[in-house]
XYZ file of C-alpha atoms in Angstrom:
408
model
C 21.649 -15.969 7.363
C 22.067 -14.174 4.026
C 21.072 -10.646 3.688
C 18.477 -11.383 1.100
C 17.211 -14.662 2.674
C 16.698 -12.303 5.862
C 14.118 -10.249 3.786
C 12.344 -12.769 1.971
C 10.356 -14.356 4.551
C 6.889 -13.143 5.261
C 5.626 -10.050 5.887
C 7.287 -6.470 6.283
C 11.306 -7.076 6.899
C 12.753 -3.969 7.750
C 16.407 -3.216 7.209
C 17.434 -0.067 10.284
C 20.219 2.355 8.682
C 22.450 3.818 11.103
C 23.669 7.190 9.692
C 25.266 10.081 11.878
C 23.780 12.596 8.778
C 22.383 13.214 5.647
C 23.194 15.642 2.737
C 19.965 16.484 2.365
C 19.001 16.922 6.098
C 22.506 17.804 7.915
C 23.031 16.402 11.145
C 20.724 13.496 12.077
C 22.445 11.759 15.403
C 26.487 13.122 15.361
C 27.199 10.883 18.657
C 25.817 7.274 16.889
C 27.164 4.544 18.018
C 26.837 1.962 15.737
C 27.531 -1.036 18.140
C 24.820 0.095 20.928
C 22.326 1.019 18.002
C 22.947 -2.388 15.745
C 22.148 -4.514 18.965
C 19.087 -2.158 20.016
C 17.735 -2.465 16.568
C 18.316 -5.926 16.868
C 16.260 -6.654 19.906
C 13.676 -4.565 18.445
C 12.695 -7.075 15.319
C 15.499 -5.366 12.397
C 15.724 -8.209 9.805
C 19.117 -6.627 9.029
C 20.912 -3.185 9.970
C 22.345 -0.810 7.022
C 25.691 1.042 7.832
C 26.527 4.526 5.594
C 30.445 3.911 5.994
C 30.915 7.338 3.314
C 32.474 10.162 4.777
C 29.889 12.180 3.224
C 27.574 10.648 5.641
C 29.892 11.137 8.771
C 30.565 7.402 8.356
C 33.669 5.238 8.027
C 34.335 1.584 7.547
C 35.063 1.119 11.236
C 31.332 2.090 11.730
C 30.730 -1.459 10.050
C 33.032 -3.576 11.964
C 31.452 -1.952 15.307
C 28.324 -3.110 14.103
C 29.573 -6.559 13.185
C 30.993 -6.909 16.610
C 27.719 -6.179 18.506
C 25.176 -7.654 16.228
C 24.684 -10.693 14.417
C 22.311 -9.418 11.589
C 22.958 -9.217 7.651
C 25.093 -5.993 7.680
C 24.219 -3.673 4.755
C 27.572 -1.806 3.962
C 26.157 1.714 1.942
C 28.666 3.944 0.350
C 29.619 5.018 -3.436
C 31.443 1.908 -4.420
C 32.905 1.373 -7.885
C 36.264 -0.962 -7.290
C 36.077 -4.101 -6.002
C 39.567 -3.857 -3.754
C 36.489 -1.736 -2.094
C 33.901 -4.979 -1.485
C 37.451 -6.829 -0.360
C 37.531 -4.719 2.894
C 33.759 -4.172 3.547
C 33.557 -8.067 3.020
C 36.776 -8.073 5.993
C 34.891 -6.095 8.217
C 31.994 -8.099 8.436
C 29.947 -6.615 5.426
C 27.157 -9.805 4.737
C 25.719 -6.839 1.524
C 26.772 -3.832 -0.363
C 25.120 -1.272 -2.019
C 25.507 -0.741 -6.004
C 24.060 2.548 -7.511
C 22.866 2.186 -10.886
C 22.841 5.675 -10.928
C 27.002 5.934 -10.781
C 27.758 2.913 -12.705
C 26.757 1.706 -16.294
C 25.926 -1.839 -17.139
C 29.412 -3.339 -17.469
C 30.316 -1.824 -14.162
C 27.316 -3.030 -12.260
C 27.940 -6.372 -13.626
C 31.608 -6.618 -12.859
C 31.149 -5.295 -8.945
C 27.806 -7.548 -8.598
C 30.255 -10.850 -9.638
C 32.666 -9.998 -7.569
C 30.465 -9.302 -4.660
C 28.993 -13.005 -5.601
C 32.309 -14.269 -5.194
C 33.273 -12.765 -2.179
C 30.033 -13.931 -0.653
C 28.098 -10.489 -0.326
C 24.484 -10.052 -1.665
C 24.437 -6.683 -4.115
C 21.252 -4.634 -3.036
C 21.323 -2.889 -6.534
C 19.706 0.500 -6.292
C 16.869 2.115 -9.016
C 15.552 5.832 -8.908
C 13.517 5.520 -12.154
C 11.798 2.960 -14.830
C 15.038 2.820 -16.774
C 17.636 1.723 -13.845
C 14.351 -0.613 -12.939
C 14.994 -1.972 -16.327
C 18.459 -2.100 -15.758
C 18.353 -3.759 -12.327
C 15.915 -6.397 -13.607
C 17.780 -7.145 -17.005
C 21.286 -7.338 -14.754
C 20.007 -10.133 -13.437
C 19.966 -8.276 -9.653
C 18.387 -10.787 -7.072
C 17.784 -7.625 -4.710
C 16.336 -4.207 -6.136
C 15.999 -1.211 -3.875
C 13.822 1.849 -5.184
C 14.831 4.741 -3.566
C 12.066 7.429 -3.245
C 14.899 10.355 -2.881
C 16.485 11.850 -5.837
C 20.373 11.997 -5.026
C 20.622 14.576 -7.060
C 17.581 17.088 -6.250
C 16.623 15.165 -2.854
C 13.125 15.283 -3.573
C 10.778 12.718 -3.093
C 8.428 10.963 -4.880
C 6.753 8.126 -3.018
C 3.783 8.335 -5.852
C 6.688 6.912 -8.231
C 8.741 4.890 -5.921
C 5.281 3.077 -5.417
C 4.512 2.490 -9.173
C 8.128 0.881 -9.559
C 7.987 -1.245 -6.735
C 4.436 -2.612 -8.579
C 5.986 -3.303 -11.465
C 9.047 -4.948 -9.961
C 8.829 -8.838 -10.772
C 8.040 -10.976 -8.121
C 10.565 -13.201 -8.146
C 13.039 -10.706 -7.089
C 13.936 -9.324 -3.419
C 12.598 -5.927 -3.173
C 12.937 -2.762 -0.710
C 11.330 0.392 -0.594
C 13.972 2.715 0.543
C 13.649 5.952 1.671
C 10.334 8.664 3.305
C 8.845 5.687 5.498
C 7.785 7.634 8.209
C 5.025 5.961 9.548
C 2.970 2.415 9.712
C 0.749 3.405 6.935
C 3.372 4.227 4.558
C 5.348 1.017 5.539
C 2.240 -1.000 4.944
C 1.300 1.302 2.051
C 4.752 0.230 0.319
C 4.056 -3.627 1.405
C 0.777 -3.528 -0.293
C 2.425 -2.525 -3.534
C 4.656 -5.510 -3.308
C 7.678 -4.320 -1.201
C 9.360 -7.252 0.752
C 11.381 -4.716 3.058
C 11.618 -1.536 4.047
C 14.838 0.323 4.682
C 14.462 3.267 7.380
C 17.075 5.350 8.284
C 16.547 9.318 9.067
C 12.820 8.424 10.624
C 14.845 6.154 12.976
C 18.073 8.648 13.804
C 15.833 11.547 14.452
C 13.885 9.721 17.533
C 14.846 9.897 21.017
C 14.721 6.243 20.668
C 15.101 4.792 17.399
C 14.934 1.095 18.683
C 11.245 1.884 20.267
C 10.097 3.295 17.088
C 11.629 0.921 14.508
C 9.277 -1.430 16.699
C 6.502 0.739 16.095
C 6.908 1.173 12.666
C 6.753 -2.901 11.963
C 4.042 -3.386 14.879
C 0.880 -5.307 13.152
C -1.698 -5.220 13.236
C -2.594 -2.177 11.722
C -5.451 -0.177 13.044
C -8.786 0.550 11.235
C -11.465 3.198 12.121
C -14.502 2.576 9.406
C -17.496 4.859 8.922
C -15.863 7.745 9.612
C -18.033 10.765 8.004
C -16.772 14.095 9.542
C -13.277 15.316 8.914
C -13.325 16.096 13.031
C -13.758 12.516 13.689
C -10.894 11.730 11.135
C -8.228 14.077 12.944
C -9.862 11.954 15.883
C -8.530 8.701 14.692
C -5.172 10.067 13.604
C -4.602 11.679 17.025
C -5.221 8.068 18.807
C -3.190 6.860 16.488
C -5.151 4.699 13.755
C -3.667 3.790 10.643
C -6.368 2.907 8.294
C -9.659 5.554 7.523
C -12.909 3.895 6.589
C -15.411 5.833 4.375
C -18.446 3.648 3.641
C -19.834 4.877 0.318
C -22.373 1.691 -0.060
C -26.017 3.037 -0.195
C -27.550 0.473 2.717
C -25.787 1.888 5.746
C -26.812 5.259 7.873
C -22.745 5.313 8.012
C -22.590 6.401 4.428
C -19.799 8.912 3.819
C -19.803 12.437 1.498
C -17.042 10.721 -0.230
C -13.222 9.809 0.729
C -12.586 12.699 3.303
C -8.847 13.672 3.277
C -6.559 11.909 5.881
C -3.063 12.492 7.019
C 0.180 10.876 5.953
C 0.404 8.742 8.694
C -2.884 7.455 7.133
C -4.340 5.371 4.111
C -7.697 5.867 3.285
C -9.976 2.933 2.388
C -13.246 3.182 0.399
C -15.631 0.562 1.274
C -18.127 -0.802 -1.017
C -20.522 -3.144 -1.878
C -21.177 -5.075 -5.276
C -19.332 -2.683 -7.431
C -16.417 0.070 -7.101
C -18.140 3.872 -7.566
C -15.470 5.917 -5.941
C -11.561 4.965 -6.344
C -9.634 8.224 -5.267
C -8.755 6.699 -2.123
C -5.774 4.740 -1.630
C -7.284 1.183 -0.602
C -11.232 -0.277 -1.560
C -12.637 -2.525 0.661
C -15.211 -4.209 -1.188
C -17.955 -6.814 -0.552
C -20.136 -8.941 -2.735
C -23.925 -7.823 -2.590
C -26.479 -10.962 -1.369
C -30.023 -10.233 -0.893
C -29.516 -6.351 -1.191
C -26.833 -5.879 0.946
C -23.005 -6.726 1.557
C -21.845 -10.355 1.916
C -20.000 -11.978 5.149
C -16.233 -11.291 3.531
C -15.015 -8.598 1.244
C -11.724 -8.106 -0.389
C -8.932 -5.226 0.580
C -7.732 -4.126 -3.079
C -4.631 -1.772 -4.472
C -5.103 -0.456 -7.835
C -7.756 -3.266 -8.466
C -5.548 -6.133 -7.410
C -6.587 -8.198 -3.643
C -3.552 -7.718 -1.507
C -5.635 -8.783 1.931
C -8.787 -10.766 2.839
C -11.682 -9.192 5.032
C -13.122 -11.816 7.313
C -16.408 -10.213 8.666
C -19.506 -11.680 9.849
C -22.984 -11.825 7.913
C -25.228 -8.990 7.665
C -26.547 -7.955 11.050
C -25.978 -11.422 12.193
C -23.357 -12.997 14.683
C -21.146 -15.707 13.413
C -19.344 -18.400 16.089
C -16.713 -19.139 13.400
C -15.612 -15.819 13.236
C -12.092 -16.256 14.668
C -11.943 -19.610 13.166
C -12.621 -18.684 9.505
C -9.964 -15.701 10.313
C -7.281 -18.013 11.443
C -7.669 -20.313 8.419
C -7.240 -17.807 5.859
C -4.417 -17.899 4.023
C -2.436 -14.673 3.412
C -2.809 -11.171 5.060
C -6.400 -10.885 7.080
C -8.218 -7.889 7.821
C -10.530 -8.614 11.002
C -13.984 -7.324 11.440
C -17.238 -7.136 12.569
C -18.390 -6.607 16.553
C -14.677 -5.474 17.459
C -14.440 -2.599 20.207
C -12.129 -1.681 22.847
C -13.469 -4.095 25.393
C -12.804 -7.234 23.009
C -9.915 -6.301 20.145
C -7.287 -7.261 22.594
C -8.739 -10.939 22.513
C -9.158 -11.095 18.893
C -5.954 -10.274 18.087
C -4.589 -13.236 20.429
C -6.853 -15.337 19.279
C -5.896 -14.602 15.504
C -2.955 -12.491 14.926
C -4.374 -10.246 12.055
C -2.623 -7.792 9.632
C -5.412 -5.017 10.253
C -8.125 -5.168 12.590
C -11.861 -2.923 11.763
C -14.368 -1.148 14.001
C -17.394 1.037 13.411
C -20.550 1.173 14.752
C -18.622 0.385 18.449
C -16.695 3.686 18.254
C -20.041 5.508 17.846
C -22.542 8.212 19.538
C -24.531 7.887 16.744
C -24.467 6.385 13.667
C -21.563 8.154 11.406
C -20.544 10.418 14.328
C -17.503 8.675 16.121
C -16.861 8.595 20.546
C -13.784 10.176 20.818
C -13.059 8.573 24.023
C -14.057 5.472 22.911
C -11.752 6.031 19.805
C -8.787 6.212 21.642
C -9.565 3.334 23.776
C -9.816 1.112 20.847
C -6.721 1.907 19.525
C -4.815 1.930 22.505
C -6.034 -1.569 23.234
C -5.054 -2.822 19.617
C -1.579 -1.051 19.183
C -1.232 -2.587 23.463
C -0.560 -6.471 21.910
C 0.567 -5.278 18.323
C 3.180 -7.908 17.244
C 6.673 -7.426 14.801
C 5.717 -10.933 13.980
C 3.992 -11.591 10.656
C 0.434 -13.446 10.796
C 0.719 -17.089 10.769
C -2.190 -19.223 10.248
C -3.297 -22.126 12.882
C -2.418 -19.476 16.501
C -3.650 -20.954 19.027
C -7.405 -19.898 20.961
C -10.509 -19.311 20.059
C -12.945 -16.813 21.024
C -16.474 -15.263 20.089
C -16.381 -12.479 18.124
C -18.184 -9.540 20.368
C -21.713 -8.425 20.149
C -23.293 -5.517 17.951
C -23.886 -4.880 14.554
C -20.919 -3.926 12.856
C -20.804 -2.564 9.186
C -17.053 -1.973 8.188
């Protein structure tokens, strides 16, 4: 399979760098071994493995061609390239992509190494740090733009702008968020603003085992705790392990929040609302229709005002024995709610494979003040049959959807 075709699929691809150091950071892993670590990150659901073969890195070409001879993933050759006698030996040692810095190399440049990577048979993941060398990328005809959130020059980061240029990247182009993914949220954060991949690399050398937590990284679904109200029961959430925080600012629910507490990186925090948007400092709304004074069945997750999943709840107060149903016929990414708790989330998410599932009122003492214990249990039991495999509509089972009243 081609290196792009391998991240165009759907869902979250993730492309695992194997790097022995950084420039920024020093030493990350100086004993890699590419081959063990290419077939580990294999096994654990990599859509294709990057390789640093720069010196500067603590990398060499024969870094690549241990790769190629353990795994058989697109292989992402990364370096400074700017001759193509330099594609000619990548492309011998197994090399299925290369990286092109816009940053190093003006227009005719780019255009001269991207045609001869086309006809040596290597995809060009063509690299942007800014709205010009977006521009650039887009106008160069590049099939697959990467937006690095690290300036090579400063090594800061900006995810803030590396977020705003993967929005405006067109569609029709393969695109990957490279760079300070650390955690699910921020992988799913960057997939929300249109990223088709994610490439991870220091996250993944630092851990004691980087296969194990590329898997956790991809896992879905993705955790929500909603009616959260106290910043104690926030740090709660994060501590189990919970990737979403729900603050219900709608005016019918005894769950109402002060406003959008502050949550962790490892976190996005979702403002839930009903009939219109008051309140839009958090990073995701979650907003319902209003029928009959208050929220309807389904709502809509949104990213700077635009629906990037579908919340399939259950009517007001009521039970619903389509839940599941409804929830495996929707198209796209699903949010699942209403009467989920640690006793029954491991069913639902059998039954229907959703991108995020959503508890409240389960997780409670008392309305707005969250059960620790119970907490934990709920998202120990979600994260225990979390999948690498995106959503597909029509899984197989069916199941009721819990009882109790759940407002999410």
């Amino acid at each position: 399979m081609r290196f792009r075709d391998a991240l165009a699929g759907p869902g979250l691809a993730a492309i695992a760098e194997i790097k022995r150091r950084s420039p920024s950071a020093g030493d990350l892993r100086p004993d890699a071994d590419p081959a063990r670590l290419a077939a580990e990150l294999e096994a654990a659901g990599a859509a294709a493995v990057s390789v640093l073969v720069d010196e500067r890195f603590a990398g060499s070409p024969a870094d690549l061609a241990a790769a190629r001879s353990a795994s058989r993933l697109p292989l992402l050759a990364k370096g400074f390239f700017s001759e193509r006698g330099e594609l000619e030996e990548l492309r011998s040692l197994g090399a299925d992509a290369v990286l092109l810095l816009l940053r190093d190399l003006d227009d005719a440049q780019a255009r001269e190494l991207m045609g001869a990577a086309e006809g040596l048979g290597l995809d060009a993941l063509v690299e942007a740090h800014d709205a010009e060398e977006l521009e650039r990328a887009v106008g160069l005809g590049a099939a697959v733009i990467g937006v690095n959130a690290r300036d090579l020059s400063t090594f800061e980061i900006d995810r803030r702008a590396q977020l705003a240029l993967v929005e405006r990247a067109p569609r029709d182009r393969v695109v990957i968020a490279e760079s300070a993914i650390a955690s699910r949220a921020q992988g799913a954060e960057a997939e929300l603003a249109g990223a088709d991949a994610i490439l991870v690399g220091s996250t993944l050398m630092r851990a004691a085992d980087p296969a194990a937590r590329l898997a956790e990284l991809i896992s879905r679904p993705l955790v929500k705790v909603c009616g959260l109200t106290r910043e104690e029961d926030v740090a709660a959430a994060a501590e189990a392990g919970a990737d979403l925080a729900g603050f219900i600012l709608a005016r019918e629910t005894p769950r109402r929040a002060p406003g959008v507490l502050p949550v962790p990186e490892t976190m996005l925090s979702v403002a839930v609302h009903v009939g219109e948007v008051t309140d839009d400092r958090a990073d995701l709304v979650q907003l319902y229709p209003r029928e009959n004074g208050h929220r309807a069945r389904d709502g809509a997750l949104l990213r700077e005002g635009r629906e990037v999943a579908k919340v399939v709840d259950r009517p007001w107060q009521e039970t619903d024995p389509t839940h599941y149903d409804r929830a495996r016929a929707a198209e796209g990414r699903v949010v699942l709610a209403g009467g989920l708790g640690p006793e029954n989330v491991r069913e639902a998410i059998e039954s229907v494979r959703p991108w995020a599932v959503d508890a409240s009122s389960s997780l409670e003492l008392e309305p707005g003040v969250k059960d620790h214990v119970r907490v934990r249990a709920y998202v120990e039991a979600a994260r225990g049959v979390g999948s690498t495999e995106p959503r597909k509509s029509g899984s197989a089972g069916s199941a009721g959807a819990g009882s109790g009243t759940e407002w999410s």
